[in-house]
C-alpha cells in the first residue's frame, strides 16, 4: 500500500514538474522579442554635444508631454532631483504629474466603464500602473517612473509610434513608455486590463500579471501577433528599447549611450518578491533538474524492479505484463576478467546450447576445453562478446571494508550499483 501511495504521489509530482516546465518554456518562447523590433543606435545616433532638447522636428509623432505619477503634488525628497533634472533637460516638454485624485478623476470623466475595476484594485500600485496606460492613450507622450533619471534628450525617440523597454528575464517593462495619442496598441492595453484583472492571492504575481510588466508583455505579444511588420514599417508599430539605450540592468560600460539612468526603487515589492525574482532567473534550470531527479526516482520505484534470488542479481525492466531481463556483468575472480551476460542470447564458450545450471561443471584450470563432452564451461560468452580487463582483484560493490567505498570512487560505485545493479561474481552465477 505504501508503495502504491508513493508511486501515485511521485507521478503527480512528475506531472506537475513537467507541466510547469512546459508552461515556463512556452511563456518564454511566446514573450520572446524578435530582433527586428529593437531600436538600433543607428536610428537614434548619439550627439555628445546635445545636453538639452532641441526644437521640435518634422519626424516627431509623439507629443512632447512628460507624465509621472505620485500620491500627492509633492514629490518625495528622494526622487525630486531626478525628476527636476529631466524637466530641465526638456524645457519645452509639458509636465503632467498624476496624483491619486487626478488619476481617478481622469478615469471617471473619460473612461467611466473602467471605474469599477479601477476602484476595485486591491493594491495601490495596480492603480498607479493602470493610469499610465490611460494617460498615454488619452494624451500621448512619454511616461517615466520617478526612480529614473535622464542622461540625454529624448527627442530622437519621439519619431516612433510606441516604445517599450526590454526587461529581464523575459518580456517588456512598463516603467518607461512612449506613445502617440489614442494609438491602437494602447487601446488594446486599456481594454485588456479588465480581462486580466485576476487576483493570484500573493502580491507580486497579482500585480505583475494584472497590471504590471507581465501584463504588458502579454499585450505586446498579442498585438504583434496580429500586427506583424510590413515592408513600409519593418520594425512594426511597437518598438523595443534595448538595454544599451534603456540602461536598466546594464553592467558598467555596457550602455554608454543610454537615454536613462535607474535608481531601482521597486517600492511596491512585497515580502514575496524575492521568491518570484529568483524563480524568474533560475526557475527553468531548477525545473529541469527536478524533472531528471523525479524521473530517476520513478525508474527506481516503478519501472526497475530487483530480481529475486541470487540468479537474478541484474534488473528486470517491466512493461505492463512483460518483464525483460537486462544485461549484467559477470566477474570471474580466477581469471580476473569481466564479461557481459546477455541472458537468453548467451552461448557457452564451446558453442553448445545453454544447459540448466544444475548440469554445468567447471572448466579445467589447465585447459580451455570442457572436462567432459556433456560438461559446460563455468564462464559463458555472449553472442556479442564484450570482455573487459579489470584491475587486480577489485572487491565487489557490496563490500564496505575497502577504502574504495569511502572516497569518490566508492560513491560512484554505489551510485552505479543503485542505478544499474552490481557486478555479479561468477560464483553466484554458477550457483544460479
Short mmCIF file of C-alpha atoms in Angstrom, two decimals:
data_model
loop_
_atom_site.label_atom_id
_atom_site.label_comp_id
_atom_site.label_asym_id
_atom_site.label_seq_id
_atom_site.Cartn_x
_atom_site.Cartn_y
_atom_site.Cartn_z
CA UNK A 1 0.00 0.00 0.00
CA UNK A 2 2.77 2.39 0.94
CA UNK A 3 4.49 1.69 -2.38
CA UNK A 4 1.32 2.46 -4.34
CA UNK A 5 0.85 5.74 -2.48
CA UNK A 6 4.47 6.68 -3.15
CA UNK A 7 4.09 5.88 -6.85
CA UNK A 8 0.91 7.97 -7.10
CA UNK A 9 2.46 10.93 -5.30
CA UNK A 10 5.61 10.69 -7.38
CA UNK A 11 3.56 10.51 -10.57
CA UNK A 12 1.63 13.63 -9.58
CA UNK A 13 4.89 15.41 -8.76
CA UNK A 14 6.34 14.47 -12.14
CA UNK A 15 3.23 15.69 -13.93
CA UNK A 16 3.39 18.98 -12.02
CA UNK A 17 7.08 19.49 -12.78
CA UNK A 18 6.75 18.59 -16.44
CA UNK A 19 3.66 20.79 -16.78
CA UNK A 20 5.38 23.71 -15.11
CA UNK A 21 8.44 23.31 -17.30
CA UNK A 22 6.22 23.25 -20.40
CA UNK A 23 4.34 26.36 -19.27
CA UNK A 24 7.53 28.27 -18.48
CA UNK A 25 9.18 27.24 -21.74
CA UNK A 26 6.08 28.17 -23.72
CA UNK A 27 5.80 31.52 -21.93
CA UNK A 28 9.44 32.30 -22.58
CA UNK A 29 9.07 31.40 -26.25
CA UNK A 30 5.84 33.41 -26.55
CA UNK A 31 7.34 36.51 -24.92
CA UNK A 32 10.50 36.35 -26.99
CA UNK A 33 11.17 39.64 -28.77
CA UNK A 34 12.18 39.46 -32.42
CA UNK A 35 15.35 41.24 -33.45
CA UNK A 36 13.53 43.43 -35.94
CA UNK A 37 11.61 45.13 -33.12
CA UNK A 38 14.66 46.58 -31.36
CA UNK A 39 15.66 50.18 -31.89
CA UNK A 40 19.25 50.37 -33.05
CA UNK A 41 21.77 53.03 -32.11
CA UNK A 42 21.98 53.98 -35.78
CA UNK A 43 18.31 55.02 -35.62
CA UNK A 44 18.92 57.29 -32.62
CA UNK A 45 22.52 58.49 -33.10
CA UNK A 46 24.28 59.81 -30.05
CA UNK A 47 25.17 63.50 -30.10
CA UNK A 48 27.76 64.27 -27.40
CA UNK A 49 27.05 68.00 -27.70
CA UNK A 50 23.31 67.71 -27.01
CA UNK A 51 22.53 68.43 -23.38
CA UNK A 52 19.02 69.85 -23.82
CA UNK A 53 16.05 69.09 -26.04
CA UNK A 54 16.08 70.80 -29.41
CA UNK A 55 13.23 72.37 -31.28
CA UNK A 56 10.53 70.03 -32.47
CA UNK A 57 11.49 68.08 -35.57
CA UNK A 58 9.34 67.20 -38.56
CA UNK A 59 9.61 63.44 -37.95
CA UNK A 60 8.26 63.61 -34.39
CA UNK A 61 4.85 61.99 -33.95
CA UNK A 62 4.73 61.61 -30.15
CA UNK A 63 3.59 64.74 -28.24
CA UNK A 64 6.19 66.46 -26.06
CA UNK A 65 4.50 65.61 -22.79
CA UNK A 66 6.25 64.05 -19.79
CA UNK A 67 3.96 62.05 -17.47
CA UNK A 68 4.76 60.89 -13.93
CA UNK A 69 2.65 59.61 -11.02
CA UNK A 70 2.69 60.10 -7.26
CA UNK A 71 0.26 60.10 -4.37
CA UNK A 72 0.18 63.90 -3.99
CA UNK A 73 1.50 67.04 -5.71
CA UNK A 74 4.62 66.97 -3.53
CA UNK A 75 7.24 64.58 -4.84
CA UNK A 76 9.31 62.59 -2.33
CA UNK A 77 12.60 64.25 -1.49
CA UNK A 78 14.48 61.17 -2.66
CA UNK A 79 13.21 61.36 -6.24
CA UNK A 80 12.51 65.06 -6.73
CA UNK A 81 16.03 65.96 -8.00
CA UNK A 82 15.97 63.30 -10.74
CA UNK A 83 12.53 64.42 -11.89
CA UNK A 84 13.59 68.07 -11.92
CA UNK A 85 16.75 67.27 -13.87
CA UNK A 86 14.67 65.61 -16.60
CA UNK A 87 12.35 68.60 -16.79
CA UNK A 88 15.30 70.96 -17.02
CA UNK A 89 16.76 68.88 -19.86
CA UNK A 90 13.42 69.09 -21.68
CA UNK A 91 12.20 72.66 -21.05
CA UNK A 92 9.67 72.65 -23.88
CA UNK A 93 8.03 69.41 -22.76
CA UNK A 94 4.74 69.79 -20.89
CA UNK A 95 4.98 68.16 -17.46
CA UNK A 96 1.95 66.34 -16.03
CA UNK A 97 2.06 64.82 -12.54
CA UNK A 98 -0.79 62.43 -11.93
CA UNK A 99 -1.83 62.24 -8.29
CA UNK A 100 -4.26 59.69 -6.89
CA UNK A 101 -7.10 62.22 -7.05
CA UNK A 102 -6.33 63.38 -10.60
CA UNK A 103 -5.98 59.81 -11.78
CA UNK A 104 -9.43 58.83 -10.57
CA UNK A 105 -10.90 61.99 -12.00
CA UNK A 106 -9.49 61.20 -15.46
CA UNK A 107 -10.96 57.69 -15.34
CA UNK A 108 -14.35 58.92 -14.13
CA UNK A 109 -14.58 61.67 -16.78
CA UNK A 110 -13.23 59.88 -19.86
CA UNK A 111 -13.28 56.14 -19.12
CA UNK A 112 -16.25 55.55 -16.79
CA UNK A 113 -16.55 51.93 -18.00
CA UNK A 114 -13.25 51.22 -16.21
CA UNK A 115 -14.04 52.96 -12.92
CA UNK A 116 -15.39 49.86 -11.10
CA UNK A 117 -12.21 47.94 -11.97
CA UNK A 118 -10.02 50.91 -11.06
CA UNK A 119 -11.66 51.33 -7.66
CA UNK A 120 -11.70 47.57 -7.07
CA UNK A 121 -7.95 47.05 -7.32
CA UNK A 122 -6.57 45.51 -4.14
CA UNK A 123 -3.17 47.22 -4.33
CA UNK A 124 -2.42 50.89 -4.92
CA UNK A 125 0.37 50.03 -7.35
CA UNK A 126 -2.26 48.48 -9.64
CA UNK A 127 -3.95 51.88 -9.96
CA UNK A 128 -0.56 53.52 -10.48
CA UNK A 129 0.13 51.02 -13.26
CA UNK A 130 -3.26 51.42 -14.90
CA UNK A 131 -3.31 55.22 -15.00
CA UNK A 132 -0.09 55.38 -17.01
CA UNK A 133 -1.74 53.43 -19.82
CA UNK A 134 -4.78 55.69 -19.81
CA UNK A 135 -2.83 58.96 -19.86
CA UNK A 136 -0.74 57.72 -22.80
CA UNK A 137 -3.90 56.69 -24.61
CA UNK A 138 -5.69 59.97 -23.86
CA UNK A 139 -2.82 62.45 -24.31
CA UNK A 140 0.11 60.57 -25.79
CA UNK A 141 3.64 61.47 -24.72
CA UNK A 142 6.33 59.91 -22.52
CA UNK A 143 5.76 58.14 -19.22
CA UNK A 144 8.64 57.71 -16.74
CA UNK A 145 8.81 56.26 -13.24
CA UNK A 146 10.16 58.57 -10.55
CA UNK A 147 13.17 56.33 -9.91
CA UNK A 148 14.57 57.13 -13.36
CA UNK A 149 16.76 59.99 -14.50
CA UNK A 150 17.63 61.43 -17.91
CA UNK A 151 21.12 61.18 -19.43
CA UNK A 152 20.35 62.60 -22.88
CA UNK A 153 17.40 64.35 -24.56
CA UNK A 154 14.56 62.07 -25.59
CA UNK A 155 13.84 63.89 -28.86
CA UNK A 156 15.09 61.04 -31.14
CA UNK A 157 12.62 58.63 -29.51
CA UNK A 158 9.58 60.69 -30.46
CA UNK A 159 9.59 59.50 -34.08
CA UNK A 160 8.39 56.02 -33.13
CA UNK A 161 4.69 55.25 -32.63
CA UNK A 162 5.14 53.26 -29.40
CA UNK A 163 8.24 52.35 -27.40
CA UNK A 164 8.51 49.76 -24.63
CA UNK A 165 11.75 48.84 -22.85
CA UNK A 166 13.24 45.35 -22.75
CA UNK A 167 13.44 43.80 -19.30
CA UNK A 168 14.73 40.60 -17.68
CA UNK A 169 14.22 37.69 -17.62
CA UNK A 170 11.64 37.99 -20.42
CA UNK A 171 9.27 40.49 -21.96
CA UNK A 172 8.98 44.24 -21.57
CA UNK A 173 8.68 46.67 -18.68
CA UNK A 174 6.25 49.50 -18.04
CA UNK A 175 8.45 51.96 -16.13
CA UNK A 176 9.16 53.84 -19.37
CA UNK A 177 6.78 54.13 -22.32
CA UNK A 178 6.17 56.45 -25.22
CA UNK A 179 3.06 56.54 -27.40
CA UNK A 180 1.12 58.62 -29.84
CA UNK A 181 -2.33 59.75 -28.81
CA UNK A 182 -5.02 57.04 -28.98
CA UNK A 183 -2.72 54.51 -30.55
CA UNK A 184 -4.40 51.12 -31.27
CA UNK A 185 -1.88 49.34 -29.06
CA UNK A 186 -2.80 51.50 -26.07
CA UNK A 187 -6.46 50.96 -26.88
CA UNK A 188 -5.88 47.22 -26.64
CA UNK A 189 -3.93 47.65 -23.40
CA UNK A 190 -6.62 49.60 -21.54
CA UNK A 191 -9.31 47.16 -22.71
CA UNK A 192 -7.19 44.22 -21.62
CA UNK A 193 -6.96 45.49 -18.06
CA UNK A 194 -10.49 44.27 -17.36
CA UNK A 195 -9.82 40.79 -18.75
CA UNK A 196 -6.55 40.44 -16.86
CA UNK A 197 -7.94 41.64 -13.52
CA UNK A 198 -7.30 38.40 -11.63
CA UNK A 199 -6.27 38.01 -8.01
CA UNK A 200 -3.43 35.48 -7.65
CA UNK A 201 -3.57 35.63 -3.82
CA UNK A 202 0.01 36.88 -3.41
CA UNK A 203 1.02 40.50 -4.01
CA UNK A 204 3.78 40.06 -6.55
CA UNK A 205 2.12 37.76 -9.10
CA UNK A 206 -1.18 39.61 -8.79
CA UNK A 207 0.43 42.95 -9.67
CA UNK A 208 2.77 41.55 -12.30
CA UNK A 209 0.08 39.70 -14.25
CA UNK A 210 -2.88 42.05 -13.83
CA UNK A 211 -1.31 45.48 -14.49
CA UNK A 212 2.49 45.19 -14.35
CA UNK A 213 5.27 44.12 -16.73
CA UNK A 214 3.96 40.59 -17.36
CA UNK A 215 0.57 42.03 -18.30
CA UNK A 216 2.28 44.47 -20.65
CA UNK A 217 4.42 41.69 -22.12
CA UNK A 218 1.29 39.66 -22.86
CA UNK A 219 -0.32 42.67 -24.54
CA UNK A 220 2.78 43.17 -26.65
CA UNK A 221 2.70 39.53 -27.74
CA UNK A 222 -0.99 39.70 -28.62
CA UNK A 223 -0.61 42.92 -30.57
CA UNK A 224 2.45 41.95 -32.59
CA UNK A 225 0.84 38.62 -33.47
CA UNK A 226 -1.98 40.47 -35.22
CA UNK A 227 0.14 43.43 -36.44
CA UNK A 228 3.30 41.98 -38.00
CA UNK A 229 5.93 44.23 -39.58
CA UNK A 230 5.45 45.33 -43.19
CA UNK A 231 7.92 46.45 -45.88
CA UNK A 232 6.92 50.05 -45.18
CA UNK A 233 7.15 49.52 -41.43
CA UNK A 234 9.88 46.87 -40.91
CA UNK A 235 10.13 47.46 -37.18
CA UNK A 236 6.41 47.22 -36.51
CA UNK A 237 4.18 49.68 -34.66
CA UNK A 238 5.66 48.90 -31.24
CA UNK A 239 9.42 49.22 -30.98
CA UNK A 240 11.60 47.87 -28.18
CA UNK A 241 14.27 49.92 -26.43
CA UNK A 242 17.27 47.61 -25.88
CA UNK A 243 19.41 47.53 -22.77
CA UNK A 244 22.13 49.55 -24.50
CA UNK A 245 19.72 52.51 -24.84
CA UNK A 246 17.50 51.81 -21.83
CA UNK A 247 20.31 51.36 -19.32
CA UNK A 248 18.47 49.19 -16.80
CA UNK A 249 20.29 46.06 -15.60
CA UNK A 250 23.30 47.07 -17.70
CA UNK A 251 26.79 46.50 -16.38
CA UNK A 252 29.32 49.29 -16.18
CA UNK A 253 30.34 50.37 -19.67
CA UNK A 254 27.63 48.25 -21.30
CA UNK A 255 25.30 51.14 -22.14
CA UNK A 256 27.44 54.25 -22.73
CA UNK A 257 24.77 55.90 -24.91
CA UNK A 258 21.76 55.13 -22.73
CA UNK A 259 18.98 57.71 -22.54
CA UNK A 260 18.24 56.95 -18.90
CA UNK A 261 19.75 56.14 -15.51
CA UNK A 262 17.95 53.92 -12.99
CA UNK A 263 17.85 54.05 -9.20
CA UNK A 264 15.91 50.79 -8.69
CA UNK A 265 13.31 51.78 -6.12
CA UNK A 266 10.89 48.83 -6.53
CA UNK A 267 8.85 50.39 -3.73
CA UNK A 268 5.81 48.21 -4.45
CA UNK A 269 7.64 44.91 -3.95
CA UNK A 270 6.37 42.89 -1.01
CA UNK A 271 7.99 40.11 1.00
CA UNK A 272 7.29 37.52 -1.72
CA UNK A 273 9.13 39.46 -4.46
CA UNK A 274 12.50 37.77 -3.83
CA UNK A 275 10.99 34.34 -4.48
CA UNK A 276 9.46 35.31 -7.81
CA UNK A 277 12.57 37.16 -8.88
CA UNK A 278 14.67 34.10 -8.05
CA UNK A 279 12.30 31.80 -9.95
CA UNK A 280 12.33 34.16 -12.90
CA UNK A 281 16.09 33.71 -13.23
CA UNK A 282 16.61 30.13 -12.00
CA UNK A 283 13.15 28.60 -12.27
CA UNK A 284 13.66 26.78 -15.56
CA UNK A 285 17.01 25.32 -14.50
CA UNK A 286 15.54 24.07 -11.24
CA UNK A 287 12.60 22.55 -13.08
CA UNK A 288 14.85 20.62 -15.44
CA UNK A 289 16.94 19.30 -12.53
CA UNK A 290 13.81 18.35 -10.60
CA UNK A 291 12.35 16.55 -13.63
CA UNK A 292 15.51 14.48 -14.07
CA UNK A 293 15.62 13.66 -10.36
CA UNK A 294 11.94 12.67 -10.33
CA UNK A 295 12.47 10.50 -13.40
CA UNK A 296 15.36 8.67 -11.71
CA UNK A 297 13.32 8.07 -8.56
CA UNK A 298 10.40 6.93 -10.70
CA UNK A 299 12.55 4.42 -12.53
CA UNK A 300 13.90 3.19 -9.23
CA UNK A 301 10.46 2.74 -7.64
CA UNK A 302 8.17 1.88 -10.53
CA UNK A 303 9.90 0.71 -13.70
CA UNK A 304 13.01 -1.11 -12.48
CA UNK A 305 12.49 -3.95 -10.03
CA UNK A 306 15.05 -6.03 -8.21
CA UNK A 307 15.39 -9.62 -9.27
CA UNK A 308 14.65 -12.20 -6.61
CA UNK A 309 17.30 -14.75 -5.77
CA UNK A 310 20.98 -14.84 -6.49
CA UNK A 311 20.40 -15.89 -10.09
CA UNK A 312 18.75 -12.55 -10.92
CA UNK A 313 21.17 -10.11 -9.48
CA UNK A 314 20.57 -8.00 -12.60
CA UNK A 315 17.43 -5.96 -13.14
CA UNK A 316 14.10 -6.71 -14.74
CA UNK A 317 12.55 -3.99 -16.88
CA UNK A 318 8.79 -4.14 -16.51
CA UNK A 319 6.45 -3.14 -19.33
CA UNK A 320 2.92 -3.94 -18.22
CA UNK A 321 2.74 -7.74 -18.05
CA UNK A 322 6.11 -8.26 -19.68
CA UNK A 323 9.48 -8.41 -17.99
CA UNK A 324 12.80 -8.06 -19.81
CA UNK A 325 15.93 -9.27 -18.10
CA UNK A 326 18.56 -6.60 -18.58
CA UNK A 327 22.20 -7.49 -19.37
CA UNK A 328 24.58 -7.89 -16.46
CA UNK A 329 28.31 -8.09 -15.94
CA UNK A 330 29.80 -11.34 -14.59
CA UNK A 331 33.20 -11.18 -12.95
CA UNK A 332 35.50 -14.22 -12.84
CA UNK A 333 37.87 -13.82 -9.92
CA UNK A 334 40.06 -16.70 -11.12
CA UNK A 335 40.90 -15.09 -14.47
CA UNK A 336 40.30 -11.54 -13.26
CA UNK A 337 38.05 -10.76 -16.25
CA UNK A 338 34.58 -9.39 -16.63
CA UNK A 339 32.08 -10.43 -19.31
CA UNK A 340 28.71 -9.10 -20.40
CA UNK A 341 25.92 -11.64 -19.93
CA UNK A 342 23.04 -11.17 -22.39
CA UNK A 343 20.75 -13.66 -20.71
CA UNK A 344 18.93 -15.94 -23.18
CA UNK A 345 21.12 -14.65 -26.02
CA UNK A 346 24.28 -16.09 -24.42
CA UNK A 347 26.10 -19.25 -25.55
CA UNK A 348 28.80 -21.30 -23.90
CA UNK A 349 32.42 -21.00 -24.98
CA UNK A 350 32.35 -24.24 -26.90
CA UNK A 351 29.28 -23.18 -28.87
CA UNK A 352 26.96 -25.65 -27.10
CA UNK A 353 23.43 -24.82 -26.17
CA UNK A 354 22.96 -23.50 -22.71
CA UNK A 355 22.13 -26.24 -20.24
CA UNK A 356 20.38 -25.93 -16.95
CA UNK A 357 22.63 -24.68 -14.23
CA UNK A 358 22.45 -27.98 -12.37
CA UNK A 359 24.28 -29.83 -15.18
CA UNK A 360 27.14 -27.37 -15.52
CA UNK A 361 30.65 -28.18 -14.40
CA UNK A 362 33.75 -26.05 -14.08
CA UNK A 363 36.39 -25.71 -16.71
CA UNK A 364 39.67 -27.40 -16.05
CA UNK A 365 42.15 -24.86 -14.71
CA UNK A 366 44.76 -26.06 -17.17
CA UNK A 367 42.57 -26.28 -20.27
CA UNK A 368 40.07 -24.14 -22.11
CA UNK A 369 38.03 -27.22 -23.14
CA UNK A 370 35.31 -28.80 -21.00
CA UNK A 371 36.39 -31.78 -18.89
CA UNK A 372 33.69 -33.95 -20.50
CA UNK A 373 31.54 -33.78 -23.63
CA UNK A 374 28.46 -33.07 -21.58
CA UNK A 375 30.12 -30.58 -19.27
CA UNK A 376 29.54 -26.87 -19.69
CA UNK A 377 32.00 -24.08 -19.01
CA UNK A 378 31.58 -22.07 -15.88
CA UNK A 379 32.00 -18.78 -17.77
CA UNK A 380 29.55 -18.22 -20.66
CA UNK A 381 30.46 -15.94 -23.55
CA UNK A 382 27.73 -13.92 -25.22
CA UNK A 383 26.90 -13.96 -28.88
CA UNK A 384 28.18 -10.36 -28.85
CA UNK A 385 31.38 -10.74 -26.79
CA UNK A 386 32.19 -7.81 -24.58
CA UNK A 387 35.17 -8.62 -22.40
CA UNK A 388 36.77 -6.15 -20.07
CA UNK A 389 40.18 -6.36 -18.46
CA UNK A 390 39.95 -5.10 -14.93
CA UNK A 391 42.49 -4.16 -12.32
CA UNK A 392 43.97 -6.52 -9.81
CA UNK A 393 41.42 -8.33 -7.71
CA UNK A 394 38.96 -5.48 -7.06
CA UNK A 395 36.36 -6.04 -4.36
CA UNK A 396 32.66 -6.34 -5.09
CA UNK A 397 30.45 -3.28 -4.81
CA UNK A 398 28.71 -4.75 -1.82
CA UNK A 399 31.93 -4.69 0.15
CA UNK A 400 32.22 -1.82 2.57
CA UNK A 401 35.58 -2.70 4.02
CA UNK A 402 37.58 -1.45 1.04
CA UNK A 403 38.94 2.09 1.02
CA UNK A 404 37.38 2.47 -2.45
CA UNK A 405 33.95 2.65 -0.86
CA UNK A 406 34.82 5.66 1.21
CA UNK A 407 36.08 8.08 -1.42
CA UNK A 408 34.73 9.43 -4.72
CA UNK A 409 35.25 6.05 -6.38
CA UNK A 410 33.16 4.38 -3.72
CA UNK A 411 30.37 6.89 -4.15
CA UNK A 412 30.36 6.36 -7.93
CA UNK A 413 30.35 2.57 -7.49
CA UNK A 414 27.47 2.66 -5.04
CA UNK A 415 25.54 5.01 -7.35
CA UNK A 416 26.14 2.68 -10.29
CA UNK A 417 25.05 -0.30 -8.21
CA UNK A 418 21.90 1.52 -7.15
CA UNK A 419 21.00 2.50 -10.72
CA UNK A 420 22.16 -0.47 -12.81
CA UNK A 421 22.82 -3.36 -10.45
CA UNK A 422 26.07 -4.69 -9.07
CA UNK A 423 28.69 -6.85 -10.79
CA UNK A 424 27.76 -10.47 -10.29
CA UNK A 425 30.62 -12.70 -9.15
CA UNK A 426 31.00 -15.90 -11.16
CA UNK A 427 30.41 -17.99 -8.06
CA UNK A 428 26.92 -16.51 -7.74
CA UNK A 429 26.23 -17.00 -11.44
CA UNK A 430 27.23 -20.65 -11.28
CA UNK A 431 25.05 -21.21 -8.27
CA UNK A 432 22.03 -19.89 -10.11
#
